[in-house]
Amino acid sequence: MFLSARYGSDVIVDLLQGFGIEYAALNPGATYRGLHDSIVNYGGNKPEIVTCTHEEIAVAIAHGYTKVTGKPMAAIVHDVVGLLHSSMAIYYAHIDRVPMLVLGGTGPINRSMRRPYIDWIHTALVQGNAVRDFVKWDDQPASVADFGPSFARAYRIATTEPAGPVYLCYDAGLQEGALSHPVSVTAEIEAARPTAAQADPAALTAAAERIANAERPVIVAEYTGRHPEAFRELVALAELIGAPVIDLQARLNMPARHALNFTGSEAVLKEADLVLALDMGDLSRALNRLDRTTHERQSRIAEGCAIVDIGLMELRSSKWSEDIGQFQPVDLSIVADTRLALPALRALLEKRRSSKWAERGGRLEKENAGLRSDVEKHRREKWDASPLEPARLASEVWDAIKGEDWVLTANDLEDWAWKLWDIDSPARWPGRSLGTATQIGISIGVALAHRGDGKLIVDIQPDGDLLFDPGALWTAANMRLPMLVVMYNNRAYYNDWEHQLRVA
């Protein structure tokens, strides 16, 4: 800081800088004009402002940035209307377990300070109610003295696993009011952060015994790769015990070309006598299939197959949408951060090492070679079809970029990029695409995270998704973010067509 804080909004800038927030994405609005001014004139444009044409874009950019860096970014939204505009993107950050600081303005709360009409319709009691059901926490501090404790708590809640977005709302009057005395936030900035949760040792030992005694264990993972160290531990564990891995792709959990990657294989699940489920968002979906016409549910695993579940899903309550999926009974449920649980589990299994594991791994490698041969055969089945098939497009883009240091932002062309490209680490691919109106903003956030590092950012961009937020392209151009956008032009709402055909 090169000045002493003079206004309430200066204190917010002290907090943003103290907590290492590098960027703040925003669509300018009057209720946080004090904060905007403080970022520029008090903070020296730190955090750097990322100007957007819509609040949904601002939040999506913060989403993509955090998926790459693991660090929360700020998105600032204007009063009631900006918060409502941003709500869809906040919801997807909640769905995707992404920590994020959404800041907003309201008021002035002091009614005597309000302009007629406009300030009244842009003020709500309490404004956080609009998103409370799908943020981890929200707060509207009542004094500048409350700014520090409120911000520190929000940061801790957002970043403590399972992570998610938080919303902080600041009264315009408090932002713009002159400070009557100095306000220090040093204690809040320097306070210790929560550590990760380790597994119950007895439960972890029981898990190791079950896994060691299994004849056909299978690992199923969904969010493990959000932490690079957990990604590496998962690979090491699979190699140690010779177990196939099914990657549900919320993040990259296993190198795409690894010989133990059996993603999409129904056979290994059907034959499994034990499933080790890691960081699952919806375990029932992974272990069961649903006929979309009859709605009949069929198990993908054999009766009697044991299930060991390790993750933090039990700590993530869903207050509004039922995004936790159908309840799935398991044999052993361990609440733990896999960054700590996986190395501890691997150490226990090392003590129980069996020669059978290497033999099993060798057999699986041969099976995997057959699967890859099938992929290559299917890749060329409709090579000359018109319109272009996803397999052909994935192949052509791969041939063009494979010599570069590339990053794929989200869409994987119906798994074809995942099958054909050498996606070897989470740094190459931060995870699957989400719902419509999310990808272009998230992709720009990925590009922002890689700003200046020379990587080729590749966005295979669906046309329908882009049409929701075409203004996002202005932000990419304004920030001079290099990105190869390959238009995946469906020219129709094909997903809806398929549903209509089923109904008809």
Coordinates of C-alpha atoms in Angstrom, one line a residue:
M1 CA 0.0 0.0 0.0
F2 CA 1.4 3.4 -0.9
L3 CA -1.3 5.5 1.0
S4 CA -3.1 5.3 4.3
A5 CA -6.7 4.3 4.1
R6 CA -9.0 7.3 4.1
Y7 CA -12.4 5.8 3.1
G8 CA -14.2 2.6 3.9
S9 CA -13.6 1.2 0.4
D10 CA -9.9 1.7 0.9
V11 CA -10.1 -0.9 3.7
I12 CA -11.7 -3.4 1.3
V13 CA -8.7 -2.8 -1.1
D14 CA -6.3 -3.5 1.8
L15 CA -8.1 -6.8 2.3
L16 CA -8.0 -7.7 -1.4
Q17 CA -4.3 -7.0 -1.6
G18 CA -3.5 -8.6 1.8
F19 CA -5.2 -11.9 0.8
G20 CA -3.4 -12.0 -2.5
I21 CA -6.3 -11.3 -4.9
E22 CA -4.7 -10.5 -8.2
Y23 CA -7.8 -9.7 -10.4
A24 CA -11.3 -8.4 -9.9
A25 CA -13.7 -8.9 -12.8
L26 CA -16.6 -6.5 -12.9
N27 CA -19.2 -4.7 -15.0
P28 CA -19.1 -1.1 -13.6
G29 CA -21.9 -0.1 -11.3
A30 CA -22.8 2.9 -9.0
T31 CA -23.3 1.0 -5.8
Y32 CA -19.6 0.1 -5.6
R33 CA -18.2 3.2 -7.2
G34 CA -16.4 3.8 -4.0
L35 CA -14.6 0.4 -4.2
H36 CA -13.9 0.9 -7.9
D37 CA -12.3 4.3 -7.1
S38 CA -10.3 2.8 -4.3
I39 CA -8.9 0.0 -6.5
V40 CA -7.7 2.5 -9.1
N41 CA -6.6 5.5 -7.0
Y42 CA -5.7 4.0 -3.6
G43 CA -4.6 0.5 -4.7
G44 CA -2.9 1.4 -7.9
N45 CA -5.2 -0.9 -9.9
K46 CA -4.3 -3.8 -7.7
P47 CA -6.2 -6.1 -7.9
E48 CA -6.2 -5.5 -11.7
I49 CA -9.7 -4.8 -13.0
V50 CA -11.0 -7.1 -15.7
T51 CA -13.9 -5.1 -17.3
C52 CA -16.8 -7.2 -18.5
T53 CA -20.0 -6.5 -20.4
H54 CA -22.2 -8.7 -18.1
E55 CA -21.9 -9.9 -14.5
E56 CA -22.4 -13.5 -15.6
I57 CA -19.2 -13.2 -17.6
A58 CA -17.3 -11.7 -14.7
V59 CA -18.2 -14.6 -12.4
A60 CA -17.4 -17.2 -15.1
I61 CA -14.0 -15.6 -15.7
A62 CA -13.3 -15.9 -11.9
H63 CA -14.4 -19.5 -12.1
G64 CA -12.0 -20.4 -14.9
Y65 CA -9.1 -18.6 -13.3
T66 CA -9.5 -20.4 -10.0
K67 CA -9.8 -23.8 -11.7
V68 CA -6.3 -23.3 -13.1
T69 CA -4.6 -21.5 -10.2
G70 CA -6.3 -22.9 -7.2
K71 CA -6.5 -19.3 -5.9
P72 CA -9.8 -17.4 -5.5
M73 CA -10.4 -14.4 -7.7
A74 CA -12.9 -11.6 -7.0
A75 CA -16.0 -10.8 -9.1
I76 CA -17.8 -7.5 -8.2
V77 CA -21.5 -7.1 -9.0
H78 CA -23.7 -4.1 -8.9
D79 CA -26.5 -4.1 -6.3
V80 CA -29.6 -6.2 -6.9
V81 CA -29.6 -6.3 -10.6
G82 CA -26.0 -7.2 -11.0
L83 CA -26.3 -9.9 -8.4
L84 CA -29.3 -11.4 -10.2
H85 CA -27.4 -11.2 -13.5
S86 CA -24.6 -13.1 -11.9
S87 CA -26.7 -15.7 -10.1
M88 CA -26.5 -18.4 -12.8
A89 CA -22.7 -18.2 -12.9
I90 CA -22.5 -18.3 -9.1
Y91 CA -24.7 -21.4 -9.1
Y92 CA -22.3 -23.1 -11.5
A93 CA -19.3 -22.2 -9.3
H94 CA -21.2 -23.9 -6.5
I95 CA -21.9 -26.9 -8.6
D96 CA -18.2 -27.1 -9.6
R97 CA -16.8 -26.7 -6.1
V98 CA -14.9 -23.5 -7.0
P99 CA -13.8 -21.0 -4.3
M100 CA -14.7 -17.5 -5.3
L101 CA -15.2 -14.0 -3.7
V102 CA -18.3 -12.3 -5.1
L103 CA -18.4 -8.7 -3.8
G104 CA -21.4 -6.4 -4.2
G105 CA -22.7 -3.0 -3.3
T106 CA -26.1 -2.0 -2.0
G107 CA -27.9 1.1 -0.7
P108 CA -27.1 3.4 0.7
I109 CA -28.7 1.6 3.6
N110 CA -29.3 5.0 5.3
R111 CA -32.5 5.9 3.5
S112 CA -31.9 9.7 3.9
M113 CA -28.9 9.4 1.5
R114 CA -30.8 7.6 -1.3
R115 CA -31.6 9.1 -4.6
P116 CA -35.3 8.9 -5.5
Y117 CA -36.4 5.6 -7.2
I118 CA -33.2 4.2 -8.5
D119 CA -31.4 3.7 -5.2
W120 CA -34.6 2.3 -3.7
I121 CA -35.2 -0.4 -6.3
H122 CA -31.5 -1.3 -6.2
T123 CA -31.4 -2.0 -2.4
A124 CA -32.6 -5.2 -0.8
L125 CA -33.0 -6.5 2.8
V126 CA -31.0 -8.7 2.9
Q127 CA -29.4 -8.7 -0.6
G128 CA -27.6 -12.0 0.0
N129 CA -31.0 -13.8 0.1
A130 CA -30.9 -13.9 -3.7
V131 CA -28.0 -16.3 -3.7
R132 CA -27.9 -17.7 -0.2
D133 CA -29.1 -21.1 -1.1
F134 CA -26.1 -21.7 -3.4
V135 CA -23.2 -19.9 -1.8
K136 CA -21.3 -21.3 1.2
W137 CA -21.8 -18.1 3.1
D138 CA -22.9 -14.5 2.7
D139 CA -22.5 -11.4 4.8
Q140 CA -23.4 -7.7 4.8
P141 CA -21.1 -6.0 7.3
A142 CA -22.8 -3.2 9.2
S143 CA -19.6 -1.1 9.9
V144 CA -16.2 -0.5 8.4
A145 CA -14.8 -2.1 11.5
D146 CA -16.6 -5.3 10.5
F147 CA -15.0 -5.3 7.0
G148 CA -11.9 -7.2 8.2
P149 CA -13.4 -10.0 10.2
S150 CA -16.1 -10.5 7.6
F151 CA -13.7 -10.7 4.7
A152 CA -11.3 -13.0 6.6
R153 CA -14.2 -15.3 7.4
A154 CA -15.5 -15.3 3.9
Y155 CA -12.0 -16.2 2.5
R156 CA -11.6 -19.1 4.9
I157 CA -15.1 -20.5 4.2
A158 CA -14.6 -20.2 0.5
T159 CA -11.2 -21.9 0.4
T160 CA -11.8 -24.6 3.1
E161 CA -12.7 -27.9 1.4
P162 CA -15.2 -28.5 0.1
A163 CA -14.7 -25.1 -1.6
G164 CA -17.3 -22.8 -3.0
P165 CA -18.4 -19.2 -3.7
V166 CA -19.2 -16.6 -1.0
Y167 CA -20.9 -13.3 -1.3
L168 CA -20.0 -10.1 0.5
C169 CA -22.3 -7.0 0.2
Y170 CA -21.1 -3.5 1.1
D171 CA -23.3 -0.6 1.9
A172 CA -22.5 2.3 -0.6
G173 CA -22.5 4.7 2.3
L174 CA -19.9 2.8 4.2
Q175 CA -17.7 2.5 1.2
E176 CA -17.7 6.2 0.5
G177 CA -17.7 7.5 4.0
A178 CA -14.4 9.0 5.3
L179 CA -12.7 7.1 8.1
S180 CA -12.8 8.9 11.5
H181 CA -9.9 6.8 12.7
P182 CA -7.4 4.3 11.2
V183 CA -8.8 0.8 10.6
S184 CA -6.2 -2.0 10.6
V185 CA -6.8 -5.4 9.0
T186 CA -3.3 -6.8 9.6
A187 CA -4.6 -9.3 12.2
E188 CA -7.2 -10.7 9.8
I189 CA -4.7 -10.9 6.9
E190 CA -2.0 -12.7 9.1
A191 CA -4.4 -15.1 10.9
A192 CA -3.6 -18.7 10.3
R193 CA -5.7 -20.5 7.7
P194 CA -7.4 -23.8 8.3
T195 CA -5.5 -27.0 7.5
A196 CA -6.8 -29.9 5.4
A197 CA -8.8 -32.7 7.0
Q198 CA -7.0 -36.1 7.5
A199 CA -8.8 -39.4 7.6
D200 CA -9.6 -41.4 10.7
P201 CA -6.6 -43.7 11.0
A202 CA -8.6 -46.7 12.0
A203 CA -10.9 -46.2 9.0
L204 CA -8.0 -45.8 6.7
T205 CA -6.4 -49.0 7.9
A206 CA -9.7 -50.8 7.3
A207 CA -9.8 -49.4 3.8
A208 CA -6.3 -50.6 3.2
E209 CA -7.2 -54.1 4.3
R210 CA -10.2 -54.2 2.1
I211 CA -8.3 -53.0 -1.0
A212 CA -5.3 -55.3 -0.3
N213 CA -7.6 -58.3 -0.2
A214 CA -9.7 -57.4 -3.3
E215 CA -9.1 -59.4 -6.5
R216 CA -10.6 -56.9 -8.9
P217 CA -10.5 -53.4 -7.3
V218 CA -11.5 -50.4 -9.4
I219 CA -10.9 -46.7 -8.6
V220 CA -13.5 -44.1 -9.6
A221 CA -12.6 -40.5 -9.2
E222 CA -14.4 -37.2 -9.9
Y223 CA -12.8 -34.1 -8.3
T224 CA -9.4 -35.5 -7.0
G225 CA -7.4 -33.7 -9.7
R226 CA -8.4 -30.3 -8.4
H227 CA -5.2 -30.6 -6.4
P228 CA -2.0 -31.5 -8.3
E229 CA -0.6 -33.4 -5.4
A230 CA -3.7 -35.6 -5.1
F231 CA -3.6 -36.2 -8.9
R232 CA -0.1 -37.6 -8.5
E233 CA -1.0 -39.7 -5.5
L234 CA -4.0 -41.2 -7.3
V235 CA -1.7 -42.3 -10.2
A236 CA 0.8 -43.8 -7.8
L237 CA -1.9 -45.7 -5.9
A238 CA -3.3 -47.1 -9.1
E239 CA 0.1 -48.2 -10.3
L240 CA 0.9 -49.8 -6.9
I241 CA -2.2 -52.0 -6.6
G242 CA -2.7 -52.5 -10.4
A243 CA -6.2 -51.1 -10.4
P244 CA -8.1 -49.6 -13.4
V245 CA -9.2 -46.0 -13.0
I246 CA -12.5 -44.5 -14.2
D247 CA -12.3 -40.8 -14.5
L248 CA -15.6 -38.9 -14.2
Q249 CA -13.7 -35.7 -15.4
A250 CA -14.9 -33.0 -13.1
R251 CA -11.2 -32.5 -13.1
L252 CA -8.5 -34.5 -14.8
N253 CA -7.9 -37.4 -12.3
M254 CA -5.8 -39.7 -14.5
P255 CA -3.6 -39.1 -17.5
A256 CA -5.8 -39.8 -20.6
R257 CA -3.3 -42.2 -22.2
H258 CA -2.2 -44.0 -19.0
A259 CA -2.4 -47.8 -19.4
L260 CA -4.6 -48.0 -16.3
N261 CA -7.1 -45.4 -17.5
F262 CA -10.3 -47.3 -18.3
T263 CA -12.7 -44.4 -18.4
G264 CA -15.9 -45.5 -20.2
S265 CA -15.3 -49.2 -19.6
E266 CA -18.5 -50.8 -18.3
A267 CA -16.7 -54.2 -18.2
V268 CA -14.2 -53.3 -15.4
L269 CA -17.0 -52.0 -13.2
K270 CA -19.2 -55.0 -13.8
E271 CA -16.3 -57.3 -12.8
A272 CA -15.2 -55.3 -9.8
D273 CA -15.3 -56.8 -6.3
L274 CA -14.3 -53.5 -4.7
V275 CA -14.8 -49.9 -5.8
L276 CA -12.6 -47.1 -4.3
A277 CA -14.6 -43.9 -4.8
L278 CA -12.6 -40.7 -4.5
D279 CA -14.0 -37.2 -4.3
M280 CA -17.3 -38.1 -5.8
G281 CA -20.0 -35.5 -6.4
D282 CA -22.6 -38.1 -7.3
L283 CA -21.5 -41.6 -6.6
S284 CA -24.9 -43.1 -7.6
R285 CA -24.6 -41.7 -11.1
A286 CA -21.2 -43.4 -11.5
L287 CA -22.4 -46.8 -10.3
N288 CA -25.8 -46.9 -11.9
R289 CA -27.3 -46.3 -15.3
L290 CA -30.7 -44.9 -16.1
D291 CA -32.8 -45.7 -19.1
R292 CA -33.9 -42.2 -20.2
T293 CA -37.1 -43.5 -21.8
T294 CA -38.3 -45.9 -19.1
H295 CA -36.5 -44.3 -16.1
E296 CA -35.5 -47.8 -14.9
R297 CA -32.3 -47.9 -12.9
Q298 CA -29.7 -50.6 -13.4
S299 CA -26.5 -51.2 -11.3
R300 CA -23.2 -51.1 -13.1
I301 CA -21.6 -53.1 -10.4
A302 CA -22.2 -56.7 -9.3
E303 CA -24.2 -57.6 -6.2
G304 CA -21.8 -57.9 -3.3
C305 CA -19.2 -55.5 -4.7
A306 CA -17.8 -53.5 -1.7
I307 CA -17.6 -49.7 -1.9
V308 CA -15.1 -47.6 0.0
D309 CA -15.8 -43.9 -0.3
I310 CA -13.2 -41.2 0.5
G311 CA -13.9 -37.5 0.1
L312 CA -15.6 -34.5 1.6
M313 CA -19.1 -34.9 0.1
E314 CA -20.7 -35.4 3.5
L315 CA -19.5 -31.9 4.5
R316 CA -21.2 -30.3 1.5
S317 CA -24.9 -29.7 2.2
S318 CA -27.1 -28.6 -0.6
K319 CA -29.8 -26.2 0.7
W320 CA -31.8 -25.6 -2.5
S321 CA -31.0 -27.7 -5.6
E322 CA -30.6 -31.4 -5.3
D323 CA -27.2 -31.5 -6.8
I324 CA -25.9 -34.2 -4.5
G325 CA -27.7 -36.9 -6.4
Q326 CA -29.3 -40.1 -5.3
F327 CA -28.2 -41.6 -2.0
Q328 CA -25.7 -44.4 -2.5
P329 CA -25.1 -46.9 0.3
V330 CA -21.4 -47.7 0.8
D331 CA -19.5 -50.2 3.0
L332 CA -16.9 -47.7 4.4
S333 CA -17.3 -43.9 4.3
I334 CA -14.2 -41.8 5.1
V335 CA -14.4 -38.0 5.4
A336 CA -11.0 -36.7 4.4
D337 CA -9.1 -34.5 2.0
T338 CA -7.5 -36.8 -0.5
R339 CA -4.4 -34.7 -0.6
L340 CA -3.7 -36.2 2.8
A341 CA -5.7 -39.4 2.7
L342 CA -4.2 -40.9 -0.5
P343 CA -0.5 -40.8 0.6
A344 CA -1.4 -42.2 3.9
L345 CA -3.5 -45.0 2.3
R346 CA -0.7 -45.7 -0.2
A347 CA 1.8 -46.0 2.7
L348 CA -0.5 -48.6 4.4
L349 CA -0.8 -50.6 1.2
E350 CA 3.0 -50.5 0.6
K351 CA 3.2 -52.6 3.8
R352 CA 0.8 -55.1 2.3
R353 CA 2.3 -55.2 -1.2
S354 CA 1.6 -58.4 -3.2
S355 CA 3.2 -59.7 -6.3
K356 CA -0.4 -60.3 -7.6
W357 CA -0.8 -56.5 -8.0
A358 CA 1.9 -56.1 -10.6
E359 CA 0.6 -59.2 -12.5
R360 CA -2.9 -57.6 -12.5
G361 CA -1.5 -54.3 -13.7
G362 CA 0.3 -56.1 -16.5
R363 CA -2.9 -57.8 -17.7
L364 CA -4.8 -54.5 -17.5
E365 CA -2.2 -52.8 -19.6
K366 CA -2.7 -55.3 -22.4
E367 CA -6.5 -54.9 -22.2
N368 CA -6.0 -51.1 -22.4
A369 CA -4.0 -51.5 -25.6
G370 CA -7.0 -53.2 -27.1
L371 CA -9.3 -50.4 -26.0
R372 CA -7.0 -47.8 -27.6
S373 CA -7.0 -49.9 -30.8
D374 CA -10.8 -49.7 -30.8
V375 CA -10.7 -45.9 -30.3
E376 CA -8.5 -45.6 -33.3
K377 CA -10.8 -47.8 -35.4
H378 CA -13.9 -45.8 -34.4
R379 CA -12.2 -42.5 -34.9
R380 CA -12.1 -43.1 -38.7
E381 CA -15.5 -44.7 -39.1
K382 CA -17.2 -41.5 -40.3
W383 CA -14.1 -39.6 -41.3
D384 CA -15.6 -38.1 -44.5
A385 CA -19.1 -37.5 -43.1
S386 CA -20.8 -34.1 -43.5
P387 CA -21.4 -32.3 -41.2
L388 CA -18.1 -33.0 -39.6
E389 CA -18.1 -35.7 -36.9
P390 CA -16.6 -34.8 -33.4
A391 CA -13.9 -37.4 -33.8
R392 CA -12.7 -35.8 -37.1
L393 CA -12.7 -32.3 -35.5
A394 CA -10.8 -33.6 -32.4
S395 CA -8.3 -35.2 -34.7
E396 CA -7.7 -32.2 -36.9
V397 CA -7.4 -29.8 -34.0
W398 CA -4.9 -32.2 -32.3
D399 CA -2.8 -32.4 -35.4
A400 CA -2.6 -28.6 -35.5
I401 CA -1.7 -28.0 -31.8
K402 CA 0.1 -31.1 -30.5
G403 CA 3.5 -29.5 -31.1
E404 CA 2.6 -26.6 -28.9
D405 CA 2.5 -26.1 -25.2
W406 CA -1.3 -26.2 -25.1
V407 CA -4.2 -26.1 -22.6
L408 CA -7.7 -27.2 -23.4
T409 CA -10.2 -25.1 -21.6
A410 CA -13.3 -27.3 -21.2
N411 CA -15.3 -28.9 -24.1
D412 CA -13.8 -32.2 -25.2
L413 CA -15.9 -33.0 -28.3
E414 CA -18.0 -35.7 -26.7
D415 CA -14.9 -37.3 -25.1
W416 CA -13.0 -37.5 -28.4
A417 CA -10.4 -34.9 -27.4
W418 CA -10.0 -36.9 -24.2
K419 CA -9.5 -40.1 -26.1
L420 CA -7.1 -38.8 -28.7
W421 CA -5.1 -36.0 -27.1
D422 CA -2.2 -36.5 -24.7
I423 CA -3.9 -34.9 -21.7
D424 CA -1.3 -35.9 -19.2
S425 CA -1.9 -33.5 -16.2
P426 CA -4.6 -31.2 -14.8
A427 CA -2.5 -28.3 -16.1
R428 CA -3.5 -29.4 -19.6
W429 CA -7.3 -29.5 -18.9
P430 CA -9.0 -28.1 -15.8
G431 CA -12.1 -30.3 -16.3
R432 CA -15.2 -31.0 -18.3
S433 CA -17.5 -28.3 -19.7
L434 CA -20.5 -27.3 -17.6
G435 CA -23.9 -26.0 -18.5
T436 CA -24.8 -23.6 -21.3
A437 CA -23.7 -20.0 -20.9
T438 CA -20.6 -21.0 -18.9
Q439 CA -17.8 -22.1 -21.3
I440 CA -16.8 -18.8 -23.0
G441 CA -16.4 -17.0 -19.7
I442 CA -14.6 -20.0 -18.0
S443 CA -12.3 -20.3 -21.0
I444 CA -11.3 -16.6 -20.8
G445 CA -10.7 -17.2 -17.1
V446 CA -8.3 -20.0 -18.0
A447 CA -6.6 -17.8 -20.5
L448 CA -6.3 -15.1 -17.8
A449 CA -4.7 -17.6 -15.5
H450 CA -2.1 -18.4 -18.2
R451 CA -1.5 -14.8 -19.1
G452 CA 2.0 -14.2 -20.3
D453 CA 3.2 -17.8 -19.9
G454 CA 3.3 -18.6 -23.6
K455 CA 0.8 -21.5 -23.6
L456 CA -1.6 -22.0 -26.4
I457 CA -5.1 -21.8 -24.9
V458 CA -7.6 -23.8 -26.9
D459 CA -11.4 -23.3 -26.5
I460 CA -13.6 -25.7 -28.5
Q461 CA -16.5 -23.4 -28.3
P462 CA -20.2 -24.5 -28.8
D463 CA -22.2 -22.0 -30.7
G464 CA -25.2 -22.0 -28.4
D465 CA -23.0 -21.4 -25.4
L466 CA -21.3 -18.4 -27.0
L467 CA -24.6 -16.8 -28.1
F468 CA -25.6 -16.4 -24.4
D469 CA -22.5 -14.2 -23.7
P470 CA -20.9 -13.0 -26.9
G471 CA -19.8 -9.9 -25.1
A472 CA -17.1 -12.1 -23.4
L473 CA -15.1 -11.8 -26.5
W474 CA -14.7 -8.1 -25.9
T475 CA -13.1 -8.8 -22.6
A476 CA -10.6 -11.3 -24.1
A477 CA -9.7 -8.6 -26.7
N478 CA -9.5 -5.8 -24.2
M479 CA -7.2 -7.9 -21.9
R480 CA -5.2 -9.0 -25.0
L481 CA -5.6 -12.7 -24.0
P482 CA -4.4 -15.0 -26.8
M483 CA -6.7 -17.9 -27.3
L484 CA -7.5 -20.2 -30.2
V485 CA -11.3 -20.5 -30.3
V486 CA -12.5 -23.3 -32.5
M487 CA -16.2 -22.9 -33.2
Y488 CA -18.1 -26.1 -32.7
N489 CA -21.1 -25.0 -34.8
N490 CA -24.0 -27.3 -34.2
R491 CA -26.5 -24.9 -35.8
A492 CA -29.3 -26.5 -33.7
Y493 CA -30.3 -27.3 -30.2
Y494 CA -29.5 -31.0 -30.7
N495 CA -29.9 -32.0 -27.1
D496 CA -33.5 -30.8 -27.2
W497 CA -34.0 -32.6 -30.4
E498 CA -33.0 -35.9 -28.8
H499 CA -35.3 -35.3 -25.9
Q500 CA -38.2 -34.5 -28.2
L501 CA -37.5 -37.7 -30.2
R502 CA -37.6 -39.8 -27.1
V503 CA -41.0 -38.3 -26.1
A504 CA -42.4 -38.6 -29.6

